[in-house]
Amino acid sequence: MKEVTFIRQNIEKWRGYESIAEDMAVSTPDDVADAYIDVTSDLAFSQTHYPQSRITKYLNNLASAIHNNIYRNKRERWTRIVTFWTQEMPLTMWEARRELRLSFAIFLFSALVGMVSQLIDPEFSRLILGNPYVEMTIENIENGAPMAVYDGSPEGSMFMGITMNNIYVSFIAFVMGLLTSFGTGFIIFRNGVMLGAFQTFFAQYGLLGESALAIWLHGTIEISAIIVAGAAGLAMGNGWLFPGTYTRLYSFRRGAKRGLKIVMGTVPLFITAGFIESFFTRHTEWPDALRLTIILLSLAFIIFYYIVLPYLRHHGTATEN
């Protein structure tokens, strides 16, 4: 059977199954079971005859959505907490790998914009970071304590304030996806420009090495989490901008669910980054080797959890299936 004939014969039926995938309450248990069996049967046929086709991917996603709805009300064991972080999150990040790459590209480009802008106009940092903050930093540099900004508050209150602010920023990056991907892209771009200008500002005062060790001690995890949160917003925004073979509403809901799971997964990262910034970063007297080791360990964790593990989980699942 030609692919176009296969699609024409079944497209209306599949669209009806989309409503079941969205909300099982509209159907009886028997209807849900029949829909799942029917979709998996069509999926098997499509995988056999059109393995590289978009319709095969569509049916696989539709079958997965119905399957998840069937089992989501089952009583969860406590081990679900473990499987969420070791299985669900990595697989979700694999699905969002394109959005993650795009988020990283936007952030990298914007950081370069901030760097070049600061090099061209040394007053640019005042525009992007605020005049009071720049004046305070210059005063700290003149007093021989360039990183004193990280030692201005008690550790406990600083930890709470920084962590809550970072979580707020991540959710804003996600929610801005409601304004399509451009809203989230703006948040990523703004944060990247700030970082590029901030780091270059210190370099202009001959403090590139010292500032990098202090900033990236906590920033490796914090900036990575912002990029991941940006990927969550892009996933939601792209869901409604590029619905593909789905209806626009269904694609948006699917992207929103995936994005919400991703952004919730950044909360532990921001807690960790806030703890490091509040309790570790202020200790500029620590050996450079120790601080560099913390930075490299943080980077290794980010690369493993958000790039390597999703790849392994996806291909392990594919092999099992």
Coordinates of C-alpha atoms in Angstrom, one line a residue:
M1 CA 0.0 0.0 0.0
K2 CA 1.3 3.5 -0.9
E3 CA 2.0 5.7 2.1
V4 CA -0.4 8.4 0.9
T5 CA -3.2 5.8 0.6
F6 CA -2.4 4.5 4.1
I7 CA -2.6 8.1 5.5
R8 CA -5.8 9.0 3.6
Q9 CA -7.6 5.9 4.9
N10 CA -6.7 6.4 8.5
I11 CA -6.2 10.2 9.1
E12 CA -9.7 10.9 10.4
K13 CA -9.5 7.9 12.8
W14 CA -6.1 9.1 14.1
R15 CA -7.4 12.6 14.7
G16 CA -10.2 11.1 16.8
Y17 CA -7.6 9.2 18.8
E18 CA -5.8 12.5 19.5
S19 CA -8.7 13.6 21.7
I20 CA -8.3 10.4 23.7
A21 CA -4.6 11.1 24.1
E22 CA -5.4 14.6 25.4
D23 CA -8.1 13.5 27.8
M24 CA -9.2 10.0 28.6
A25 CA -12.3 11.3 30.4
V26 CA -14.1 11.8 27.1
S27 CA -13.9 8.0 26.4
T28 CA -14.8 4.7 28.0
P29 CA -12.0 2.4 29.2
D30 CA -12.9 0.0 26.3
D31 CA -12.6 2.8 23.8
V32 CA -9.2 3.8 25.2
A33 CA -7.9 0.2 25.0
D34 CA -9.3 -0.2 21.5
A35 CA -7.6 3.0 20.4
Y36 CA -4.3 2.0 21.9
I37 CA -4.4 -1.4 20.2
D38 CA -5.4 0.1 16.9
V39 CA -2.7 2.8 16.9
T40 CA 0.0 0.3 17.9
S41 CA -1.1 -1.9 15.1
D42 CA -0.9 1.0 12.6
L43 CA 2.4 1.9 14.0
A44 CA 3.8 -1.6 13.5
F45 CA 2.6 -1.5 9.9
S46 CA 4.1 1.9 9.3
Q47 CA 7.4 0.9 10.9
T48 CA 7.6 -2.0 8.5
H49 CA 6.7 -0.2 5.3
Y50 CA 7.6 3.4 6.0
P51 CA 10.3 3.3 8.7
Q52 CA 11.8 6.8 7.9
S53 CA 8.5 8.5 7.3
R54 CA 7.0 11.3 9.4
I55 CA 3.8 9.4 9.8
T56 CA 5.8 6.7 11.7
K57 CA 7.0 9.3 14.1
Y58 CA 3.5 10.7 14.5
L59 CA 2.0 7.3 15.3
N60 CA 4.8 6.5 17.7
N61 CA 4.1 9.7 19.6
L62 CA 0.4 9.1 19.5
A63 CA 0.7 5.6 20.9
S64 CA 3.1 6.9 23.6
A65 CA 0.6 9.6 24.6
I66 CA -2.3 7.1 24.9
H67 CA -0.1 4.7 26.8
N68 CA 1.0 7.4 29.3
N69 CA -2.6 8.4 29.8
I70 CA -3.6 4.8 30.6
Y71 CA -0.9 4.3 33.2
R72 CA -0.6 7.8 34.7
N73 CA -3.3 7.1 37.3
K74 CA -1.7 4.0 38.6
R75 CA -0.5 4.2 42.1
E76 CA 3.2 5.2 42.0
R77 CA 5.9 3.6 44.0
W78 CA 8.4 5.7 45.8
T79 CA 10.9 4.5 43.2
R80 CA 9.2 6.8 40.8
I81 CA 11.3 9.6 42.2
V82 CA 14.4 7.7 41.2
T83 CA 13.1 6.8 37.7
F84 CA 12.0 10.4 37.1
W85 CA 15.6 11.7 37.4
T86 CA 17.3 8.7 35.9
Q87 CA 14.9 7.8 33.1
E88 CA 12.1 10.3 32.4
M89 CA 14.2 13.5 32.5
P90 CA 17.0 12.2 30.3
L91 CA 14.5 10.9 27.7
T92 CA 12.7 14.2 27.8
M93 CA 16.0 16.1 27.3
W94 CA 16.7 13.8 24.3
E95 CA 13.3 14.8 22.8
A96 CA 14.2 18.5 23.4
R97 CA 17.8 18.2 22.2
R98 CA 17.2 20.6 19.3
E99 CA 15.7 23.2 21.6
L100 CA 18.7 22.7 23.9
R101 CA 21.1 23.3 21.1
L102 CA 19.2 26.4 20.0
S103 CA 19.1 27.8 23.5
F104 CA 22.8 27.3 23.9
A105 CA 23.5 28.9 20.5
I106 CA 21.3 32.0 21.4
F107 CA 23.1 32.3 24.7
L108 CA 26.6 32.0 23.2
F109 CA 25.8 34.5 20.5
S110 CA 24.3 37.0 23.0
A111 CA 27.4 36.6 25.3
L112 CA 29.6 37.5 22.3
V113 CA 27.3 40.5 21.6
G114 CA 27.8 41.6 25.3
M115 CA 31.5 41.1 25.1
V116 CA 32.0 43.1 21.8
S117 CA 29.6 45.8 23.0
Q118 CA 31.6 46.3 26.2
L119 CA 34.9 46.3 24.3
I120 CA 33.6 49.0 21.9
D121 CA 32.0 51.1 24.6
P122 CA 33.3 50.7 28.2
E123 CA 30.1 52.4 29.4
F124 CA 27.9 49.6 28.0
S125 CA 28.1 47.7 31.3
R126 CA 26.3 50.6 33.0
L127 CA 23.4 50.3 30.5
I128 CA 23.0 46.6 30.9
L129 CA 24.0 46.1 34.5
G130 CA 22.9 49.3 36.1
N131 CA 25.0 52.3 37.1
P132 CA 24.8 51.6 40.9
Y133 CA 26.1 48.1 40.5
V134 CA 29.0 49.2 38.2
E135 CA 30.0 51.9 40.6
M136 CA 29.9 49.5 43.6
T137 CA 32.1 47.0 41.6
I138 CA 34.6 49.7 40.7
E139 CA 34.8 50.8 44.3
N140 CA 35.4 47.1 45.3
I141 CA 38.2 46.8 42.7
E142 CA 39.9 50.0 43.9
N143 CA 39.7 48.7 47.5
G144 CA 41.5 45.5 46.4
A145 CA 38.4 43.2 46.8
P146 CA 36.9 42.9 43.3
M147 CA 34.7 39.9 44.3
A148 CA 33.3 41.6 47.4
V149 CA 29.9 41.6 45.9
Y150 CA 29.7 37.9 46.8
D151 CA 30.5 38.6 50.4
G152 CA 28.0 41.4 51.2
S153 CA 25.3 39.4 52.9
P154 CA 25.1 36.5 55.4
E155 CA 25.3 33.1 53.7
G156 CA 21.8 31.9 54.7
S157 CA 19.8 34.9 53.5
M158 CA 22.0 35.2 50.4
F159 CA 21.3 31.6 49.6
M160 CA 17.5 32.0 49.8
G161 CA 17.5 35.2 47.8
I162 CA 19.7 34.0 45.0
T163 CA 18.0 30.6 44.7
M164 CA 14.5 32.1 44.6
N165 CA 15.6 34.7 42.0
N166 CA 17.2 32.1 39.8
I167 CA 14.2 29.8 39.9
Y168 CA 12.0 32.9 39.1
V169 CA 14.2 33.7 36.1
S170 CA 13.9 30.0 34.9
F171 CA 10.1 30.0 35.1
I172 CA 10.0 33.4 33.3
A173 CA 12.1 31.9 30.5
F174 CA 9.6 29.0 30.3
V175 CA 6.4 31.1 30.6
M176 CA 7.6 33.5 27.9
G177 CA 7.2 30.5 25.5
L178 CA 3.6 31.4 25.6
L179 CA 4.5 34.4 23.4
T180 CA 6.0 31.8 21.0
S181 CA 9.7 30.9 21.0
F182 CA 10.7 34.6 20.5
G183 CA 9.7 35.5 24.0
T184 CA 11.9 32.8 25.5
G185 CA 14.7 33.7 23.0
F186 CA 14.6 37.3 24.3
I187 CA 15.1 36.1 27.9
I188 CA 18.0 33.9 26.9
F189 CA 19.6 36.7 24.9
R190 CA 19.3 39.3 27.7
N191 CA 21.0 37.0 30.2
G192 CA 23.8 36.2 27.7
V193 CA 24.5 39.9 27.0
M194 CA 24.7 40.6 30.7
L195 CA 27.2 37.8 31.3
G196 CA 29.3 38.8 28.3
A197 CA 29.4 42.4 29.4
F198 CA 30.1 41.5 33.0
Q199 CA 33.0 39.2 32.3
T200 CA 34.5 41.6 29.8
F201 CA 34.2 44.5 32.3
F202 CA 36.5 42.6 34.7
A203 CA 38.9 41.8 31.9
Q204 CA 39.3 45.5 31.1
Y205 CA 40.5 45.9 34.7
G206 CA 43.0 43.1 34.4
L207 CA 40.9 40.7 36.4
L208 CA 39.8 38.1 33.8
G209 CA 41.3 35.1 35.6
E210 CA 40.1 36.0 39.1
S211 CA 36.7 37.0 37.9
A212 CA 36.3 33.8 35.9
L213 CA 37.2 31.6 38.8
A214 CA 34.7 33.4 41.0
I215 CA 31.8 33.7 38.5
W216 CA 32.1 30.2 37.0
L217 CA 32.4 28.6 40.4
H218 CA 28.6 28.8 40.7
G219 CA 27.9 30.0 37.2
T220 CA 28.7 26.7 35.5
I221 CA 25.6 25.2 37.0
E222 CA 23.6 28.4 37.1
I223 CA 24.1 29.4 33.5
S224 CA 23.6 25.8 32.3
A225 CA 20.3 25.7 34.2
I226 CA 19.2 29.0 32.5
I227 CA 20.0 27.5 29.1
V228 CA 18.1 24.3 30.0
A229 CA 15.1 26.4 31.2
G230 CA 15.3 28.3 27.9
A231 CA 15.1 25.0 26.1
A232 CA 11.9 24.3 28.1
G233 CA 10.4 27.6 26.9
L234 CA 11.4 26.9 23.3
A235 CA 9.8 23.5 23.5
M236 CA 6.5 25.1 24.4
G237 CA 6.8 27.9 21.9
N238 CA 7.8 25.6 19.1
G239 CA 4.9 23.3 19.9
W240 CA 2.5 26.0 18.9
L241 CA 4.6 27.6 16.1
F242 CA 5.5 24.3 14.4
P243 CA 2.7 21.7 15.0
G244 CA 3.9 19.4 12.2
T245 CA 1.3 16.6 11.7
Y246 CA -0.5 17.4 14.9
T247 CA -3.3 19.9 15.4
R248 CA -1.9 23.2 16.7
L249 CA -3.6 22.9 20.1
Y250 CA -2.5 19.3 20.7
S251 CA 1.1 20.2 19.7
F252 CA 1.1 23.2 22.0
R253 CA -0.2 21.1 25.0
R254 CA 2.4 18.4 24.2
G255 CA 5.2 21.0 24.1
A256 CA 4.0 22.7 27.3
K257 CA 4.0 19.4 29.2
R258 CA 7.5 18.5 28.0
G259 CA 8.7 22.0 28.8
L260 CA 7.2 22.0 32.3
K261 CA 8.9 18.8 33.1
I262 CA 12.2 20.2 31.9
V263 CA 11.9 23.5 33.9
M264 CA 10.9 21.6 37.0
G265 CA 14.1 19.6 36.6
T266 CA 16.2 22.8 36.8
V267 CA 15.1 23.5 40.4
P268 CA 17.8 21.3 42.0
L269 CA 20.4 22.9 39.8
F270 CA 19.5 26.4 40.9
I271 CA 19.5 25.3 44.6
T272 CA 23.0 23.8 44.1
A273 CA 24.2 26.9 42.3
G274 CA 22.7 29.2 44.9
F275 CA 24.4 27.2 47.7
I276 CA 27.8 27.4 45.9
E277 CA 27.4 31.1 45.2
S278 CA 26.4 31.9 48.8
F279 CA 28.9 29.6 50.7
F280 CA 31.8 29.0 48.3
T281 CA 32.2 31.9 45.9
R282 CA 33.0 34.4 48.6
H283 CA 36.1 32.5 49.5
T284 CA 38.5 34.0 46.9
E285 CA 41.4 33.0 49.2
W286 CA 40.8 29.4 48.3
P287 CA 43.5 27.8 46.0
D288 CA 42.8 28.3 42.3
A289 CA 43.3 24.6 41.8
L290 CA 40.4 23.8 44.2
R291 CA 38.1 26.3 42.6
L292 CA 39.0 25.1 39.1
T293 CA 38.3 21.5 40.2
I294 CA 34.8 22.5 41.4
I295 CA 34.1 24.2 38.0
L296 CA 35.3 21.2 36.0
L297 CA 33.3 18.8 38.1
S298 CA 30.2 20.9 37.6
L299 CA 30.8 21.1 33.9
A300 CA 31.3 17.3 33.7
F301 CA 28.0 16.7 35.5
I302 CA 26.1 19.1 33.2
I303 CA 27.6 17.4 30.0
F304 CA 26.9 13.9 31.3
Y305 CA 23.4 14.5 32.6
Y306 CA 22.0 16.7 29.8
I307 CA 23.9 15.3 26.8
V308 CA 25.5 11.9 27.4
L309 CA 22.8 10.3 29.6
P310 CA 19.9 11.3 27.3
Y311 CA 21.8 9.8 24.4
L312 CA 22.4 6.6 26.3
R313 CA 18.8 6.4 27.6
H314 CA 17.3 6.9 24.2
H315 CA 19.5 4.3 22.4
G316 CA 19.1 1.9 25.3
T317 CA 15.3 2.3 25.1
A318 CA 15.4 1.9 21.3
T319 CA 17.5 -1.2 21.6
E320 CA 15.0 -2.7 24.2
N321 CA 12.1 -1.9 21.9

